[in-house]
Short mmCIF file of C-alpha atoms in Angstrom, two decimals:
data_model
loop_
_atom_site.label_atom_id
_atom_site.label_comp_id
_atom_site.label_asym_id
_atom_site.label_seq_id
_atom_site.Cartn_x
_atom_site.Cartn_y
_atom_site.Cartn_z
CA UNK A 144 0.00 0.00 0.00
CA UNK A 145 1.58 3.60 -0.89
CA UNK A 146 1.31 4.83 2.41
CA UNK A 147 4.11 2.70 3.88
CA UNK A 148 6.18 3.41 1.12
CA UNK A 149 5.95 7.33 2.23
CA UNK A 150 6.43 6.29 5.78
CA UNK A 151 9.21 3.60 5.05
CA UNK A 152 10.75 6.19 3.29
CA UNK A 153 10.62 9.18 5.64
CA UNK A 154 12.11 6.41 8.60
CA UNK A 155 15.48 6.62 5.81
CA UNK A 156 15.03 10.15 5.68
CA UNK A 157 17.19 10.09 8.76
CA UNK A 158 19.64 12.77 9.76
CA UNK A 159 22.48 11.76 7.96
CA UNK A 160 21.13 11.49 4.70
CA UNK A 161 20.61 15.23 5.18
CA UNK A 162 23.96 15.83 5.53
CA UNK A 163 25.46 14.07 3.15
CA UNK A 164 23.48 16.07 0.76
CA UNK A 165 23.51 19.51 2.34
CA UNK A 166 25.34 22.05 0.69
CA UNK A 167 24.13 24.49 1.98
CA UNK A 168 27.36 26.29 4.42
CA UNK A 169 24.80 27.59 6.66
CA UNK A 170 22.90 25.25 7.35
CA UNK A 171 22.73 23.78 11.02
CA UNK A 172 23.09 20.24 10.41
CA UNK A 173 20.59 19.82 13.59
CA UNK A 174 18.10 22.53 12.37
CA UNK A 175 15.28 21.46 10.01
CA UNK A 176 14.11 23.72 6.89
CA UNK A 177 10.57 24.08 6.04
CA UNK A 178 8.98 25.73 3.82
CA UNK A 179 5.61 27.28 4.42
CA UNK A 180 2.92 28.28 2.22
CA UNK A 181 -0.45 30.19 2.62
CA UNK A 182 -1.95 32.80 1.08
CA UNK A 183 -3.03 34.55 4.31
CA UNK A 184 -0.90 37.18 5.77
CA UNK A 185 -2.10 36.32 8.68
CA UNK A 186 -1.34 32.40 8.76
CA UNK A 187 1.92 33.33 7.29
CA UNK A 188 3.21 35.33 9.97
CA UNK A 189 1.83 32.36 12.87
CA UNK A 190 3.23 29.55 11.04
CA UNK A 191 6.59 31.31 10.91
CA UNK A 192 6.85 31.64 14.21
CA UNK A 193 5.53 28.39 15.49
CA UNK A 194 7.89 27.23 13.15
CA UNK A 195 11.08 29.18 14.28
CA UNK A 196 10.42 28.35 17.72
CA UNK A 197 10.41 25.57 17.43
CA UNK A 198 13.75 25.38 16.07
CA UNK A 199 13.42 24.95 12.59
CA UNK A 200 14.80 27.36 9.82
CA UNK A 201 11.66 28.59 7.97
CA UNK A 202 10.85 30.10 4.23
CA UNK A 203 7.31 31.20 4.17
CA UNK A 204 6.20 32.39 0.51
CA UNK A 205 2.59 33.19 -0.33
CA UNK A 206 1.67 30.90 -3.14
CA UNK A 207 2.07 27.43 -4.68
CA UNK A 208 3.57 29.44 -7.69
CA UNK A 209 6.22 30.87 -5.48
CA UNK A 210 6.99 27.31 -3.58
CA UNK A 211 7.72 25.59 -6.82
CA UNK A 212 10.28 29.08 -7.91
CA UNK A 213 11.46 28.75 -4.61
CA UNK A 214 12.24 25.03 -4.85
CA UNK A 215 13.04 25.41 -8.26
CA UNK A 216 10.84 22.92 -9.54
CA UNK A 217 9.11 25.52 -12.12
CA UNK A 218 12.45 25.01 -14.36
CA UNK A 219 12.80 21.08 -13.19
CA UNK A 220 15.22 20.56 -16.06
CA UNK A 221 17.43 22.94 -15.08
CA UNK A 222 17.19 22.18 -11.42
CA UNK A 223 21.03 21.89 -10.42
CA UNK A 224 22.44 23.72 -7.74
CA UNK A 225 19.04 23.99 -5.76
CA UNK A 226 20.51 21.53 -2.95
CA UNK A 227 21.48 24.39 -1.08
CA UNK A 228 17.72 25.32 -0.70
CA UNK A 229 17.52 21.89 1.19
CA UNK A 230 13.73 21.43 2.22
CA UNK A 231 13.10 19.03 4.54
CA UNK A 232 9.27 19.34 5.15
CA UNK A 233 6.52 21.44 3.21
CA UNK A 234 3.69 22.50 5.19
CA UNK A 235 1.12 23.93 3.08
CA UNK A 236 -2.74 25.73 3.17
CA UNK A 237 -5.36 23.77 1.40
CA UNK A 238 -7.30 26.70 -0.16
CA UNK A 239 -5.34 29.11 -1.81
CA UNK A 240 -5.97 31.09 -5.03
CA UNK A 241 -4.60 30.17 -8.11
CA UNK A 242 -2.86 26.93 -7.45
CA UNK A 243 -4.62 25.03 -3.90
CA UNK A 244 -2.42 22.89 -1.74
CA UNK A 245 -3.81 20.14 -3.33
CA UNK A 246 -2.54 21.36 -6.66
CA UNK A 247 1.02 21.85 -5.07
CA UNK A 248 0.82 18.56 -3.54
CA UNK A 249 0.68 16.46 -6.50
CA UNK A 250 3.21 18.98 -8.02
CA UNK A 251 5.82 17.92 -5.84
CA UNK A 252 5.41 14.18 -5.19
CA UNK A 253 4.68 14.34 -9.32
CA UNK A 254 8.69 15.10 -9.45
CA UNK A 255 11.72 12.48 -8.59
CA UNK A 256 13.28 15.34 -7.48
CA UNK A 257 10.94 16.58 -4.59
CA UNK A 258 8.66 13.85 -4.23
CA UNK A 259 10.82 12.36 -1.27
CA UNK A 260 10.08 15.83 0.62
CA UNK A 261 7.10 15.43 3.64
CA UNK A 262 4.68 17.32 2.70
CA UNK A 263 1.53 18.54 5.21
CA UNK A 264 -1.50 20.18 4.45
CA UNK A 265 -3.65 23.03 6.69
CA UNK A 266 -6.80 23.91 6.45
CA UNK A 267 -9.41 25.66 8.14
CA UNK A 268 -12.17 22.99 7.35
CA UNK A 269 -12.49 19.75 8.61
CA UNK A 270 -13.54 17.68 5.60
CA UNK A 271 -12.97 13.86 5.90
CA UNK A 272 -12.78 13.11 1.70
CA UNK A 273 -10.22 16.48 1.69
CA UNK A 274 -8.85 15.00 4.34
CA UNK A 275 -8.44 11.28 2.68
CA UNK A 276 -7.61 12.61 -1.06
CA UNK A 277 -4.45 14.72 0.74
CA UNK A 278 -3.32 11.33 2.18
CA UNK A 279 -4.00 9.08 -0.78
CA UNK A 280 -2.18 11.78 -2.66
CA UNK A 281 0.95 11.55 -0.39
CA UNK A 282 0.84 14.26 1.95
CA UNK A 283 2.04 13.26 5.59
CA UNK A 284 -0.14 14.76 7.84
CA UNK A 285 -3.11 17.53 7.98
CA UNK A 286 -3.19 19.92 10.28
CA UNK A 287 -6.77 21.43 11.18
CA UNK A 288 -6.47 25.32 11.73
CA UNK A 289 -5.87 26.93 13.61
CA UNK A 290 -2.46 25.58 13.84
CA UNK A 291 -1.07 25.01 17.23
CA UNK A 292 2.40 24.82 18.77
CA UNK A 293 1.57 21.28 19.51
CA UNK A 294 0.81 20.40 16.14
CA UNK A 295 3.88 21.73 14.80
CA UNK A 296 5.98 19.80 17.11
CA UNK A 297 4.95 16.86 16.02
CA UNK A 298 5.54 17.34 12.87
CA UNK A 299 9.59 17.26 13.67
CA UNK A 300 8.78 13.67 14.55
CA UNK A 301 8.00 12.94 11.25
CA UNK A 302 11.09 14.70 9.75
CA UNK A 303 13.23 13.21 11.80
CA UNK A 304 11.82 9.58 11.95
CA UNK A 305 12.35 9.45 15.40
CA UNK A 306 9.76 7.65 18.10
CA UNK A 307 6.58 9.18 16.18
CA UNK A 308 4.21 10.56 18.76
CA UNK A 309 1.34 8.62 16.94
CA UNK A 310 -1.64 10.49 16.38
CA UNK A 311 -4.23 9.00 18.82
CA UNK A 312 -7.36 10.57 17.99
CA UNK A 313 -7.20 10.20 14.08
CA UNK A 314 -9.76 7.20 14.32
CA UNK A 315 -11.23 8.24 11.21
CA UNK A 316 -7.40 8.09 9.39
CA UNK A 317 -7.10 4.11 9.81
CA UNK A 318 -5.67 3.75 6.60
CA UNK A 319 -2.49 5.96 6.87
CA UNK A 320 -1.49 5.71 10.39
CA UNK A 321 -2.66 1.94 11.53
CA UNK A 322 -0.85 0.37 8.74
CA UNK A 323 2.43 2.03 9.52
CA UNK A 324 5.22 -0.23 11.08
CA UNK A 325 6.72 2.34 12.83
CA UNK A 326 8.31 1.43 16.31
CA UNK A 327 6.04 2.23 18.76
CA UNK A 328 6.11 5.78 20.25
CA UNK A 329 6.66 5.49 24.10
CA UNK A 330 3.60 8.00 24.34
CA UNK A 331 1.02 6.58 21.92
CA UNK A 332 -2.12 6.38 23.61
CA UNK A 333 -5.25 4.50 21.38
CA UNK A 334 -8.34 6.64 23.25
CA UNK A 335 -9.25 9.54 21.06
CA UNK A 336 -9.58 12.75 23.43
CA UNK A 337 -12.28 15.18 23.11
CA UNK A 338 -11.42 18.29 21.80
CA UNK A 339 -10.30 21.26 24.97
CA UNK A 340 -9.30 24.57 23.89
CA UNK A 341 -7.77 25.64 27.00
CA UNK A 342 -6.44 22.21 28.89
CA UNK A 343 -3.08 21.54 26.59
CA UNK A 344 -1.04 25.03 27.31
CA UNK A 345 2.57 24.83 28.01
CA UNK A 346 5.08 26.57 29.74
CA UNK A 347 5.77 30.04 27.69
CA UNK A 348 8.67 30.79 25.62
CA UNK A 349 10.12 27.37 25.80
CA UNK A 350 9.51 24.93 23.42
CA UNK A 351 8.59 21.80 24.66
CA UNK A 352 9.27 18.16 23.06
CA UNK A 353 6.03 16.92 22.21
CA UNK A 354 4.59 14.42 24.66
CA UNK A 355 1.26 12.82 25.57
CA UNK A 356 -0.48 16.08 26.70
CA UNK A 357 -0.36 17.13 23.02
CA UNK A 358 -4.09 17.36 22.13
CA UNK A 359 -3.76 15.07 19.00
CA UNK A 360 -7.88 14.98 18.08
CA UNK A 361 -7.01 17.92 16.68
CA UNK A 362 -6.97 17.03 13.48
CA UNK A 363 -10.39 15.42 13.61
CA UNK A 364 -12.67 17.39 15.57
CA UNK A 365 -16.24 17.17 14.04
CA UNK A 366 -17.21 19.41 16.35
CA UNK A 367 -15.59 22.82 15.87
CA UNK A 368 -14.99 24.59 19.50
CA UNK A 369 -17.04 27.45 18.39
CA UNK B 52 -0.91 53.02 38.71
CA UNK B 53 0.28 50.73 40.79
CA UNK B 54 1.48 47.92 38.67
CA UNK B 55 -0.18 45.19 40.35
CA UNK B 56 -3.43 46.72 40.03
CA UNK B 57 -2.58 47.27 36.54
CA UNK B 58 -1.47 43.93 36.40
CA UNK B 59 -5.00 42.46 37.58
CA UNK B 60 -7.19 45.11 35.62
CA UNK B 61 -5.59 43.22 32.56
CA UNK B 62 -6.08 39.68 34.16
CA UNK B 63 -10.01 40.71 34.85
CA UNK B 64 -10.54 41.94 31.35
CA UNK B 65 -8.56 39.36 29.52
CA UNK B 66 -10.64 37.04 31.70
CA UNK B 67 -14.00 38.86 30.36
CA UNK B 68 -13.11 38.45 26.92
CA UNK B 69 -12.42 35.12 27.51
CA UNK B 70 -16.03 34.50 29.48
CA UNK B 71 -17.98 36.51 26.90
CA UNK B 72 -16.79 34.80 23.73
CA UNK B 73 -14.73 37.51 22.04
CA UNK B 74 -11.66 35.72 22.14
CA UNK B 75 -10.98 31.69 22.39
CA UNK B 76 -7.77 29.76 23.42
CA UNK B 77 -5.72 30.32 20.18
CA UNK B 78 -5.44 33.71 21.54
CA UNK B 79 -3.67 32.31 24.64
CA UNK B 80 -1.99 30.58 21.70
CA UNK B 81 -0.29 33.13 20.37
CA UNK B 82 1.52 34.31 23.48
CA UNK B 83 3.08 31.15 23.79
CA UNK B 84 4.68 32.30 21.09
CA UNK B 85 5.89 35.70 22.13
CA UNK B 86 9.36 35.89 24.16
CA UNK B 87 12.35 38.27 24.89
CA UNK B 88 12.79 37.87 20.67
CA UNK B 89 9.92 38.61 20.06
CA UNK B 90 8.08 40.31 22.53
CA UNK B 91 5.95 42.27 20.36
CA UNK B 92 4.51 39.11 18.37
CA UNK B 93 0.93 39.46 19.39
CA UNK B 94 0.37 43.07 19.07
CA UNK B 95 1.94 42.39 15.31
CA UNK B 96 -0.06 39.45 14.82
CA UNK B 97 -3.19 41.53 16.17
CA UNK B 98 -1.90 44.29 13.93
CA UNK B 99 -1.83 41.79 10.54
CA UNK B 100 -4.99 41.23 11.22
CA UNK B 101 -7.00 44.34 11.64
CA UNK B 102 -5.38 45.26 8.42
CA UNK B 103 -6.34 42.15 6.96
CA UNK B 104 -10.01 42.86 8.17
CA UNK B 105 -10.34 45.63 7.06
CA UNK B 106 -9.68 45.28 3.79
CA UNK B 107 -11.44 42.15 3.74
CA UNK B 108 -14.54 44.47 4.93
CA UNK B 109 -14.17 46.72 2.28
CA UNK B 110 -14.08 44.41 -0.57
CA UNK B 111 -17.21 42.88 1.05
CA UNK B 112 -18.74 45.78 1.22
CA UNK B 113 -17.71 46.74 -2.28
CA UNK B 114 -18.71 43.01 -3.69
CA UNK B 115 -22.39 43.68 -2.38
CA UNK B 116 -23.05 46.95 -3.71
CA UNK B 117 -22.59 45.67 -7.17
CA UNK B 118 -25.68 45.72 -9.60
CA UNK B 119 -24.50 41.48 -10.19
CA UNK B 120 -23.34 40.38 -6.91
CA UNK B 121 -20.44 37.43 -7.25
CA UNK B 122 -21.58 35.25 -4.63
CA UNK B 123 -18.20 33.27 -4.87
CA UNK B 124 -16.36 36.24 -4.92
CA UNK B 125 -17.78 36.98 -1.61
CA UNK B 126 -17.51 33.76 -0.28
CA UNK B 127 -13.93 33.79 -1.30
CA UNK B 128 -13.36 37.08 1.20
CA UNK B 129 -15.67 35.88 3.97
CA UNK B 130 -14.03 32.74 3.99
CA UNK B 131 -10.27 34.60 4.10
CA UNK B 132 -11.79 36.55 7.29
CA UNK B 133 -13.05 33.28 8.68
CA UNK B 134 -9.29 32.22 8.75
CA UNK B 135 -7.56 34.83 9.95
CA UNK B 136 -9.68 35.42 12.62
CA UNK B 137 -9.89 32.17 13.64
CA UNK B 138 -6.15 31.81 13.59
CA UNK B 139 -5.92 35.05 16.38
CA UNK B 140 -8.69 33.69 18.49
CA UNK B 141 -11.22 36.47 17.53
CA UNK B 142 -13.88 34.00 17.98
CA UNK B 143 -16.87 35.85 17.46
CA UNK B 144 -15.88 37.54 14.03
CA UNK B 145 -15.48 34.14 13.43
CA UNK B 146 -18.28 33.08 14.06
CA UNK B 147 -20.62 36.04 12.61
CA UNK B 148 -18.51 34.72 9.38
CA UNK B 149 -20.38 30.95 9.34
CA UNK B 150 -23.77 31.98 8.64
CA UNK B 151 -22.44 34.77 5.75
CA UNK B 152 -20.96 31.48 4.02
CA UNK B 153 -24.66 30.05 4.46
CA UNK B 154 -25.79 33.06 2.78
CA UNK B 155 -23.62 33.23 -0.08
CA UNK B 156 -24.14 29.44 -1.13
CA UNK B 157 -27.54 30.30 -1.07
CA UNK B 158 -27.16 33.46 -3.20
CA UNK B 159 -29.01 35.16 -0.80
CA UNK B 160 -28.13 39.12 -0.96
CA UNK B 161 -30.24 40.32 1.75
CA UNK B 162 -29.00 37.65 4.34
CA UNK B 163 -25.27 38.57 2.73
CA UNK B 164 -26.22 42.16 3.98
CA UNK B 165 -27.31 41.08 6.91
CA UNK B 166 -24.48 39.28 7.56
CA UNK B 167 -21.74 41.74 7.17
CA UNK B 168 -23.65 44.21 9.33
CA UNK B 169 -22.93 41.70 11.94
CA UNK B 170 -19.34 40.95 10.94
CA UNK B 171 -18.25 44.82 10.67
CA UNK B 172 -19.94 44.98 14.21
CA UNK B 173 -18.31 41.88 15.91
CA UNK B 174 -14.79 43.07 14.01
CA UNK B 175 -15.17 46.86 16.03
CA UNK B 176 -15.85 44.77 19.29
CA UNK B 177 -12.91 43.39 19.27
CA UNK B 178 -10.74 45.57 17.77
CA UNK B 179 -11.30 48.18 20.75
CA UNK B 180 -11.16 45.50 23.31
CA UNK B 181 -8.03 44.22 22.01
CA UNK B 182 -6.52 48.02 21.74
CA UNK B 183 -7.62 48.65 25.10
CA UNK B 184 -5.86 45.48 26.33
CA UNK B 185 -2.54 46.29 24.53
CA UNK B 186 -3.11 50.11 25.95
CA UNK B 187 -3.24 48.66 29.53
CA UNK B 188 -0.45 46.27 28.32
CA UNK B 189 1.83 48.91 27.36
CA UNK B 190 1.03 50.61 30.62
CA UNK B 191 2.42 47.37 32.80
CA UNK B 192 5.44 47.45 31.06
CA UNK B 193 6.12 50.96 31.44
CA UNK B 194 5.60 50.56 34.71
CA UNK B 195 7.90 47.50 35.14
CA UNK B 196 5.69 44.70 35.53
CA UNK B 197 5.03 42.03 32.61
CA UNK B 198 1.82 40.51 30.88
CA UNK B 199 3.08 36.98 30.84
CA UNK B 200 -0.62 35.91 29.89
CA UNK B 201 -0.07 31.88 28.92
CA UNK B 202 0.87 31.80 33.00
CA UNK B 203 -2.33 34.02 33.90
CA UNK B 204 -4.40 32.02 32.32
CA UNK B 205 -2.80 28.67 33.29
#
């Protein structure tokens, strides 16, 4: 099934393939790069810093256009001398003008070049068969807005391969996450939580390695907390 | 002032927002992610987004005046305004934005108008309760103390 390909794949995306192919003279061989991509100025300006504090080295452009320039993948042919813009996740809006995440999506795991990249999607709607064509399409992981410092620490789990905090609550996600032969995460629970706004708050200013308090029905909240 | 009865004033009224609806926990949220680096993130954040509203608003507006009204133009904008408020915790602009999507799917101008009437009024809510918290804000810090919210609220 394709979905433990990505995930078989992703457990070799380990650190040192990174730096055996990491150019790039600045790059901190422990920090991760992502790219980010919404069309909200908003969203952009969150996701950059949930991002950067939690360590990672972030590019943040506005379109799928601009991602694709960015990675170079709008001139594929030509695309030598792009390893210094080493990407190791994409994290991407769903609806977006022009070209959706969706679009961008099958974009980059269209191309032997990019297609080894994690990609995650974000949107602000909750939509199971979104939802399930993201993940039959290859994208990691999606994130429900609004995003949350928990969510994007566990997304380094997945660039890194590292004891996965599994998802607990994504019942309705069987297909990508139950078939994985991952090792067990130490805090993988199996009881879906019900979605709290206010319970799952950490200590300020310091990023915190993600653990079982992360909320992870997150994702899959029918019921909005409106 | 004194700052500690600066310091609870702000407590109180972030509490009341909190209570009444205007704001919801991604607020708290986004002071997580403010620190000695960046310890103007959420009045920047907050900033984005009244920008961001306000044009939104406009277009809105704009987009319903026409003689043809583009339903899915409209959508398009409320939709945007859904986001970004949702994404700062303004909870009730975000929620005046649900039934305007209603509205628009059912083509419905007068509901539309309706609608944005309530958004443009939810959106001044909060923008003055949010400048009056950043007022008082500014006012602990000048006066020594800190708004450390995420461990107020905790």
């Amino acid at each position: 099934m394709a979905k433990n390909v990505v995930f078989s794949r992703l457990r070799r995306l380990g650190k040192n393939e990174r730096f055996d192919d990491d150019l790039s003279s600045s790059c901190d061989s422990d920090e991760v790069h992502v790219l980010a991509v919404d069309d909200s100025f908003v969203d952009r300006k969150v996701i950059e810093r949930l991002l950067k504090i939690t360590s990672c080295k972030v590019t943040v452009v506005d379109s799928g256009m601009r991602a694709l320039q960015f990675l170079g993948l709008d001139e594929e042919q030509s695309s030598v001398g792009f390893d210094g813009l080493k990407v190791d996740l994409i994290i991407t809006d769903y609806c977006m003008p022009g070209m959706t995440g969706y679009e961008l999506l099958k974009k980059l795991k269209g191309s032997s070049t990019f297609r080894e990249i994690p990609v995650v999607i974000m949107s602000s709607e909750n939509i199971l068969t979104r939802i399930d064509r993201c993940l039959e399409e290859g994208a990691e992981d999606f994130i429900v807005k609004p995003v949350k410092l928990s969510d994007v620490e566990r997304l380094k789990n997945y660039m890194f391969g590292e004891g996965r905090t599994k998802s607990q609550g994504r019942g309705s996600n069987k297909r990508k996450l139950q078939e994985t032969s991952s090792s067990p995460s130490p805090t993988s629970s199996t009881s879906p939580e019900p979605s709290s706004d206010l319970s799952s708050i950490s200590s300020p200013s310091t990023p915190r390695s993600p653990t079982s308090l992360d909320s992870p029905s997150k994702r899959y909240k029918t019921s909005h907390h409106d | 002032m004194e700052v500690n009865q600066l310091q609870r004033t702000f407590l109180e009224y972030t509490a009341a927002l909190f209570r009444e609806g205007f704001l919801d926990s991604q607020f708290t949220q986004l002071y997580q992610l403010q620190d000695e680096s960046n310890p103007k993130f959420v009045v920047e954040v907050v900033s984005l987004f009244f920008d961001d509203s306000e044009r939104l608003i406009n277009d809105l507006t704009r987009a319903l005046d026409e003689p043809i009204v583009d339903f899915k133009k409209i959508d398009a904008h409320v939709h945007q305004l859904k986001g970004s408020s949702s994404s700062i915790g303004a909870h009730r602009v975000k929620n005046s934005c649900l039934p305007f999507r209603d509205f628009c799917e059912a083509q419905n101008t007068d509901g539309c108008l309706r609608c944005l009437q309530q958004v443009k009024q939810e959106y001044l809510l909060i923008k003055n309760k949010l400048e009056d918290l950043f007022q008082l804000e500014k006012q602990i810090v000048a006066a020594g103390g800190s708004t450390n919210l995420v461990e107020w609220m905790l």
